[in-house]
Coordinates of C-alpha atoms in Angstrom, one line a residue:
X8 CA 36.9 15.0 5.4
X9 CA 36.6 16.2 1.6
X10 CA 35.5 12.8 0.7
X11 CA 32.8 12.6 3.3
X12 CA 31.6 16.1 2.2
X13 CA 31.7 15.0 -1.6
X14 CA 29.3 11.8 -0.5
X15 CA 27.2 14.0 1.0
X16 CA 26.5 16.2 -1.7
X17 CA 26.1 13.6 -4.0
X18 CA 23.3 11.9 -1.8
X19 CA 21.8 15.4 -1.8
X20 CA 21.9 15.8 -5.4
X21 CA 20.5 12.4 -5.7
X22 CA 17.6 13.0 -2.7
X23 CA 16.0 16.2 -5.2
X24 CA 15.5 13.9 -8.2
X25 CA 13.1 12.5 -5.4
X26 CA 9.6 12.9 -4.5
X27 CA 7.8 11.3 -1.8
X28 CA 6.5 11.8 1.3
X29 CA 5.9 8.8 3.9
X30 CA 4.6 9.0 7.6
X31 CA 5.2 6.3 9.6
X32 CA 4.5 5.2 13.6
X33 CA 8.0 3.2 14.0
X34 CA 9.0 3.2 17.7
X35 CA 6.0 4.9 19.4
X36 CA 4.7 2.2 21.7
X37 CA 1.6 2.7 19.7
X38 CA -1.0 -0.2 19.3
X39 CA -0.7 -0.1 15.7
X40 CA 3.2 0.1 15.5
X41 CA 3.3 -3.4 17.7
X42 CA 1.3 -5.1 15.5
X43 CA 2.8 -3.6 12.7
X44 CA 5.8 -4.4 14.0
X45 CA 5.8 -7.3 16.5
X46 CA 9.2 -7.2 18.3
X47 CA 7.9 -3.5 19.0
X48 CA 6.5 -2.9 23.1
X49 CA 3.6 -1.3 23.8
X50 CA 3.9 -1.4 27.9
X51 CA 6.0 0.9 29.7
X52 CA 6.4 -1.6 32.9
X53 CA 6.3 1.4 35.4
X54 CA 3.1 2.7 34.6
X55 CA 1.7 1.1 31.9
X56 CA -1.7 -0.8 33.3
X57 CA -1.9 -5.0 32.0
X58 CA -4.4 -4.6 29.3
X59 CA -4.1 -2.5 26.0
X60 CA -7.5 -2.2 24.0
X61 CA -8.5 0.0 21.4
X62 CA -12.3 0.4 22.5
X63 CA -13.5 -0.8 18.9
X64 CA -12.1 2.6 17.7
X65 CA -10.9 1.9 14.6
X66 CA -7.2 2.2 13.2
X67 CA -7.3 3.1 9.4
X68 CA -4.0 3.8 7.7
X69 CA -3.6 4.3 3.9
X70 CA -0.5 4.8 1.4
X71 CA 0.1 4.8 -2.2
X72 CA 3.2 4.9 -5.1
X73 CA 3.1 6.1 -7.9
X74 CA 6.3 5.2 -10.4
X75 CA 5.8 6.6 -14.0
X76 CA 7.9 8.0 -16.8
X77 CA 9.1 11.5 -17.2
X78 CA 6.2 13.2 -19.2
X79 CA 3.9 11.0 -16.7
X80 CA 5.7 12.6 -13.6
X81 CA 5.6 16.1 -14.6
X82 CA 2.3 15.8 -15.2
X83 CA 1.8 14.3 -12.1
X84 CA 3.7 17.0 -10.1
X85 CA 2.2 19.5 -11.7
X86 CA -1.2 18.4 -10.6
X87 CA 0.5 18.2 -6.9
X88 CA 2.1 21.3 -6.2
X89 CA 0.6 23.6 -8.8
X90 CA -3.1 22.3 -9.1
X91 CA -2.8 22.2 -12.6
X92 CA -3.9 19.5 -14.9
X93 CA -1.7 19.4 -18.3
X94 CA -1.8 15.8 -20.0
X95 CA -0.5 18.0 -23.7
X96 CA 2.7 16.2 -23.0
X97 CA 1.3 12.5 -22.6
X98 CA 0.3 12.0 -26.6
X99 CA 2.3 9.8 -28.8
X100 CA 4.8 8.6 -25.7
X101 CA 3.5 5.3 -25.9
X102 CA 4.9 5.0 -22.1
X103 CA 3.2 2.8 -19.2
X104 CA 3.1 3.9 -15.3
X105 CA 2.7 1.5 -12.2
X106 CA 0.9 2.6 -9.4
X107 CA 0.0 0.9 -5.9
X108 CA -2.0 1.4 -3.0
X109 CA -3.1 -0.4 0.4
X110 CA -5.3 0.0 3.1
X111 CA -5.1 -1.4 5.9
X112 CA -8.3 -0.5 9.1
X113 CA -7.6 -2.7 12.8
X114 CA -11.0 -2.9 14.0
X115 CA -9.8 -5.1 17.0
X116 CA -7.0 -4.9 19.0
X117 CA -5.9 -6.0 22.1
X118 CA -2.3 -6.4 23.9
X119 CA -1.8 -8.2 27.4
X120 CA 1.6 -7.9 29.2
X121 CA 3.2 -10.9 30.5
X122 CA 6.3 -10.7 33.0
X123 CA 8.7 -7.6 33.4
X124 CA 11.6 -9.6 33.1
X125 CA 11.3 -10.7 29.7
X126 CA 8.8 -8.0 28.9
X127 CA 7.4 -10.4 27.2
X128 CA 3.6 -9.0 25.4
X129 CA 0.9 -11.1 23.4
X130 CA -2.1 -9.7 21.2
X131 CA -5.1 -10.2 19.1
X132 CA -6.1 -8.3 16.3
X133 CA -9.1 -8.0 13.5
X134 CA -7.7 -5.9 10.5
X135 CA -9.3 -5.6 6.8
X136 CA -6.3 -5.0 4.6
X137 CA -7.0 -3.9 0.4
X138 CA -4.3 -3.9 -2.2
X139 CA -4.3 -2.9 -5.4
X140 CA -2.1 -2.2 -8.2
X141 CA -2.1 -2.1 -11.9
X142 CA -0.2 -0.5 -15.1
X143 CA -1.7 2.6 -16.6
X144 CA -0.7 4.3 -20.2
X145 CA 0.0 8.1 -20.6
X146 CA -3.0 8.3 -23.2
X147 CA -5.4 7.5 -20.6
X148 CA -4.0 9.8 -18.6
X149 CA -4.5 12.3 -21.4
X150 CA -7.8 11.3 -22.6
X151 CA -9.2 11.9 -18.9
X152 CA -8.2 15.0 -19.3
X153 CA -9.1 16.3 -22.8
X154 CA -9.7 14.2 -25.7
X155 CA -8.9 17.0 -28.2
X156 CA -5.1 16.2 -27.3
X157 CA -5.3 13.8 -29.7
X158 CA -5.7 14.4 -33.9
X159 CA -9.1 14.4 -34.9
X160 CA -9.5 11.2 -37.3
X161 CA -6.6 9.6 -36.4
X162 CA -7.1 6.3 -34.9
X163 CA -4.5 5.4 -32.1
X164 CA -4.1 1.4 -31.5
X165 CA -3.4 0.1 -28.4
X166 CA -3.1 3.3 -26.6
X167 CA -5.8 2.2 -23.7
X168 CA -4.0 -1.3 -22.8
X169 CA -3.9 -0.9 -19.1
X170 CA -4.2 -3.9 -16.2
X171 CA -5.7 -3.2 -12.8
X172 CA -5.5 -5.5 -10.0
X173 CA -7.7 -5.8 -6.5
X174 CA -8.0 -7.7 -3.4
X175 CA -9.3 -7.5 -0.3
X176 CA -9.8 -10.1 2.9
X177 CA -9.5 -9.9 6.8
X178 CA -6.4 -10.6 8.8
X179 CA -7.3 -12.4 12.5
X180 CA -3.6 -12.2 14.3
X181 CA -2.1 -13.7 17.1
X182 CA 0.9 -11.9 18.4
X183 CA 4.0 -12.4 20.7
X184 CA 7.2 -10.9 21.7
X185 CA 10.1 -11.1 24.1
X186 CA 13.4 -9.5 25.1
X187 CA 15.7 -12.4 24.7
X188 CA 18.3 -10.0 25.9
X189 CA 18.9 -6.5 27.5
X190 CA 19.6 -4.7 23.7
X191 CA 17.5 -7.4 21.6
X192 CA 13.9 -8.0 21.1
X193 CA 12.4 -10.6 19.1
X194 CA 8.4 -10.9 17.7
X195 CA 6.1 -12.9 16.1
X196 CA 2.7 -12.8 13.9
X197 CA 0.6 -15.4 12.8
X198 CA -2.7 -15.1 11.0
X199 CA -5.5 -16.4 9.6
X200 CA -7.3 -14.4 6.4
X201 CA -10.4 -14.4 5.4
X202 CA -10.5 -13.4 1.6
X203 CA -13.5 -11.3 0.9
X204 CA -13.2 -10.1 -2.9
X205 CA -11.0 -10.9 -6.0
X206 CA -10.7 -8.6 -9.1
X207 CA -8.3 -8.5 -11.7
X208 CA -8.8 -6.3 -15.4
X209 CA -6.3 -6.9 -18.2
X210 CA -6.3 -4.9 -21.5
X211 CA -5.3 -6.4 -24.6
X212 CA -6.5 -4.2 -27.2
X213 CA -7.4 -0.7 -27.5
X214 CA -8.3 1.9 -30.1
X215 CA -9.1 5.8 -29.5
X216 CA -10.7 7.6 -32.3
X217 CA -11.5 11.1 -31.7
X218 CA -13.4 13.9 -33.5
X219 CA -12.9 17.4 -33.0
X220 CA -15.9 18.6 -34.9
X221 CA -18.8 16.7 -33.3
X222 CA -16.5 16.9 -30.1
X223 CA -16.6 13.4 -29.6
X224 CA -14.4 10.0 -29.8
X225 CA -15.2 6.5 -29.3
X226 CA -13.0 4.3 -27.4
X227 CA -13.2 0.1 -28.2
X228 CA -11.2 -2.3 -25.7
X229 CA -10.6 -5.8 -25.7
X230 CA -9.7 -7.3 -22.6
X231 CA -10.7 -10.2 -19.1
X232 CA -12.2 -8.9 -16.1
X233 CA -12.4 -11.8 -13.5
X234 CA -13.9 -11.4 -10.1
X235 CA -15.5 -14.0 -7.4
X236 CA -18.1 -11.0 -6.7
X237 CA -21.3 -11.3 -8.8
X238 CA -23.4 -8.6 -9.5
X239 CA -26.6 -10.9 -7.6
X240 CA -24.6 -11.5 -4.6
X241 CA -25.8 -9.9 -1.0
X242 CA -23.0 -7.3 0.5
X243 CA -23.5 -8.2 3.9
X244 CA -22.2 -11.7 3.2
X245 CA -19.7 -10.8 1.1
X246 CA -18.1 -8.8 4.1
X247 CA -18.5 -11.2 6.7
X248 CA -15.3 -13.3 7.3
X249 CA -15.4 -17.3 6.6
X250 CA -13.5 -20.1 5.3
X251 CA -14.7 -20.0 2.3
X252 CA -11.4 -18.1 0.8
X253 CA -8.9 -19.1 3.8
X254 CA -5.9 -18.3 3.4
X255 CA -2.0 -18.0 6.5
X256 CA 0.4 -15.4 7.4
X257 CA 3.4 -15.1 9.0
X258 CA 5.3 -11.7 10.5
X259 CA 8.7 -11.7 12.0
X260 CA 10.4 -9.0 13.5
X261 CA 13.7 -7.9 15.8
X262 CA 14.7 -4.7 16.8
X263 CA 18.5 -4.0 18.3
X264 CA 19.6 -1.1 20.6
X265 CA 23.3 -0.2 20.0
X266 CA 25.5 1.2 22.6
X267 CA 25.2 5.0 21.0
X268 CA 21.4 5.0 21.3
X269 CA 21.0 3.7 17.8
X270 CA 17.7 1.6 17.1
X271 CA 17.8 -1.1 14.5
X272 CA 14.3 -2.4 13.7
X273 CA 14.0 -5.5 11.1
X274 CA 10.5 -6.8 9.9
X275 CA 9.3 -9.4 7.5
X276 CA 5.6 -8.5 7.3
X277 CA 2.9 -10.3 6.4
X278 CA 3.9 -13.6 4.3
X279 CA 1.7 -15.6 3.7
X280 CA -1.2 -16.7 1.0
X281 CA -4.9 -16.7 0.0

């Protein structure tokens, strides 16, 4: 008993060094959660009608990380919980933060339910999906918020050297799942993508020179952009999906219901290339 409540209260001491927050639709017979998720049901065979359709109404759901240093954090949390914008500790740290985010909008999305004994469901779907992620230094944190942070005269090298990282494309799925017994259930995804746009920025030099008496500094950078947008090229075709940047998925998933009620879901989402 003492060493279950000493594993306890370490997990707790180690759970507030921790800050996040994540909201997720796991188990809710949603739409979204058995696409998401295709093992997951989405018919309750009792009352559930044959056809699931989400009207055209889209789905949009949107997350993002953030994993920095300490001064980077505090600053960070700061901003969070106490509204309050304070990059004085960022100058001279020399110390690089990742950051990610995704979006991911089901414009389409249709279900059909197969037979009650197998409970067996198959689905199509239309999604635009967008990652992005990229590196970014404690200095540009800093200089976004006041450039006076940093000595007047002084030039700082290689303080701006950041990488950024974008793409975006559709996701046209096909979707099945099956009980292969009473407690297991076991899914499938496969897709087709349609890339729409490509962007990737990489710095490799940087210099901030600041001064305090004109209240003014001049930044210089050195870097590649790349992109298959041009600045010429018309958005509506840009948008529309083709197979000009084609590109395969796959998505496996099982789920497990143990005698005491516990539910085991297990997912591999989304591998593929474009």
């Amino acid at each position: 008993m003492k060493r279950s409540l000493l594993v306890i209260f370490i997990f707790i001491q180690w759970c507030g060094l921790c800050y996040a927050q994540q909201y997720a639709l796991y188990n809710t017979r949603t739409l979204f959660d058995a696409f998401e998720n295709p093992s997951q049901k989405a018919f309750i065979p009792d009352s559930s009608k044959k056809y699931a359709f989400n009207f055209f109404v889209p789905n949009l759901s949107f997350s993002s990380e953030f994993k920095g240093n300490m001064p980077a954090q505090t600053t960070l949390k700061k901003i969070l919980f106490k509204r309050i914008f304070d990059a004085s500790n960022l100058i001279n740290t020399s110390g690089m933060n990742n950051f990610y985010a995704d979006q991911n909008t089901y414009l389409v999305m249709l279900r059909i339910f197969g037979n009650v004994y197998l409970n067996s469901e198959k689905g199509f779907a239309w999604q635009i999906k967008t990652d992005i992620r990229g590196t970014v230094s404690n200095e540009t944190l800093a200089i976004l918020h006041n450039s006076n942070l940093f000595t007047s005269g002084t030039p700082y090298e290689d303080v701006l050297n950041n990488s950024l990282n974008g793409i975006s494309y559709h996701q046209f799925s096909f979707s099945y799942r099956e009980n292969y017994s009473k407690r297991l259930g076991l899914g499938i995804k496969l897709s087709y993508l349609s890339g729409i746009g490509y962007s990737s920025l990489s710095m490799d030099k940087s210099e901030v020179l600041v001064d305090q008496l004109n209240n003014t500094y001049d930044v210089s950078l050195k870097g590649k952009y790349r992109t298959n947008i041009l600045l010429n090229d018309p958005g509506d075709k840009i948008i529309q999906p083709g197979i000009k940047n084609p590109g395969l998925a796959i998505g496996i998933s099982a789920n497990y219901k143990l005698h005491r009620g516990w539910y085991l879901l297990g997912n591999l989402k989304d591998l593929g290339f474009i």
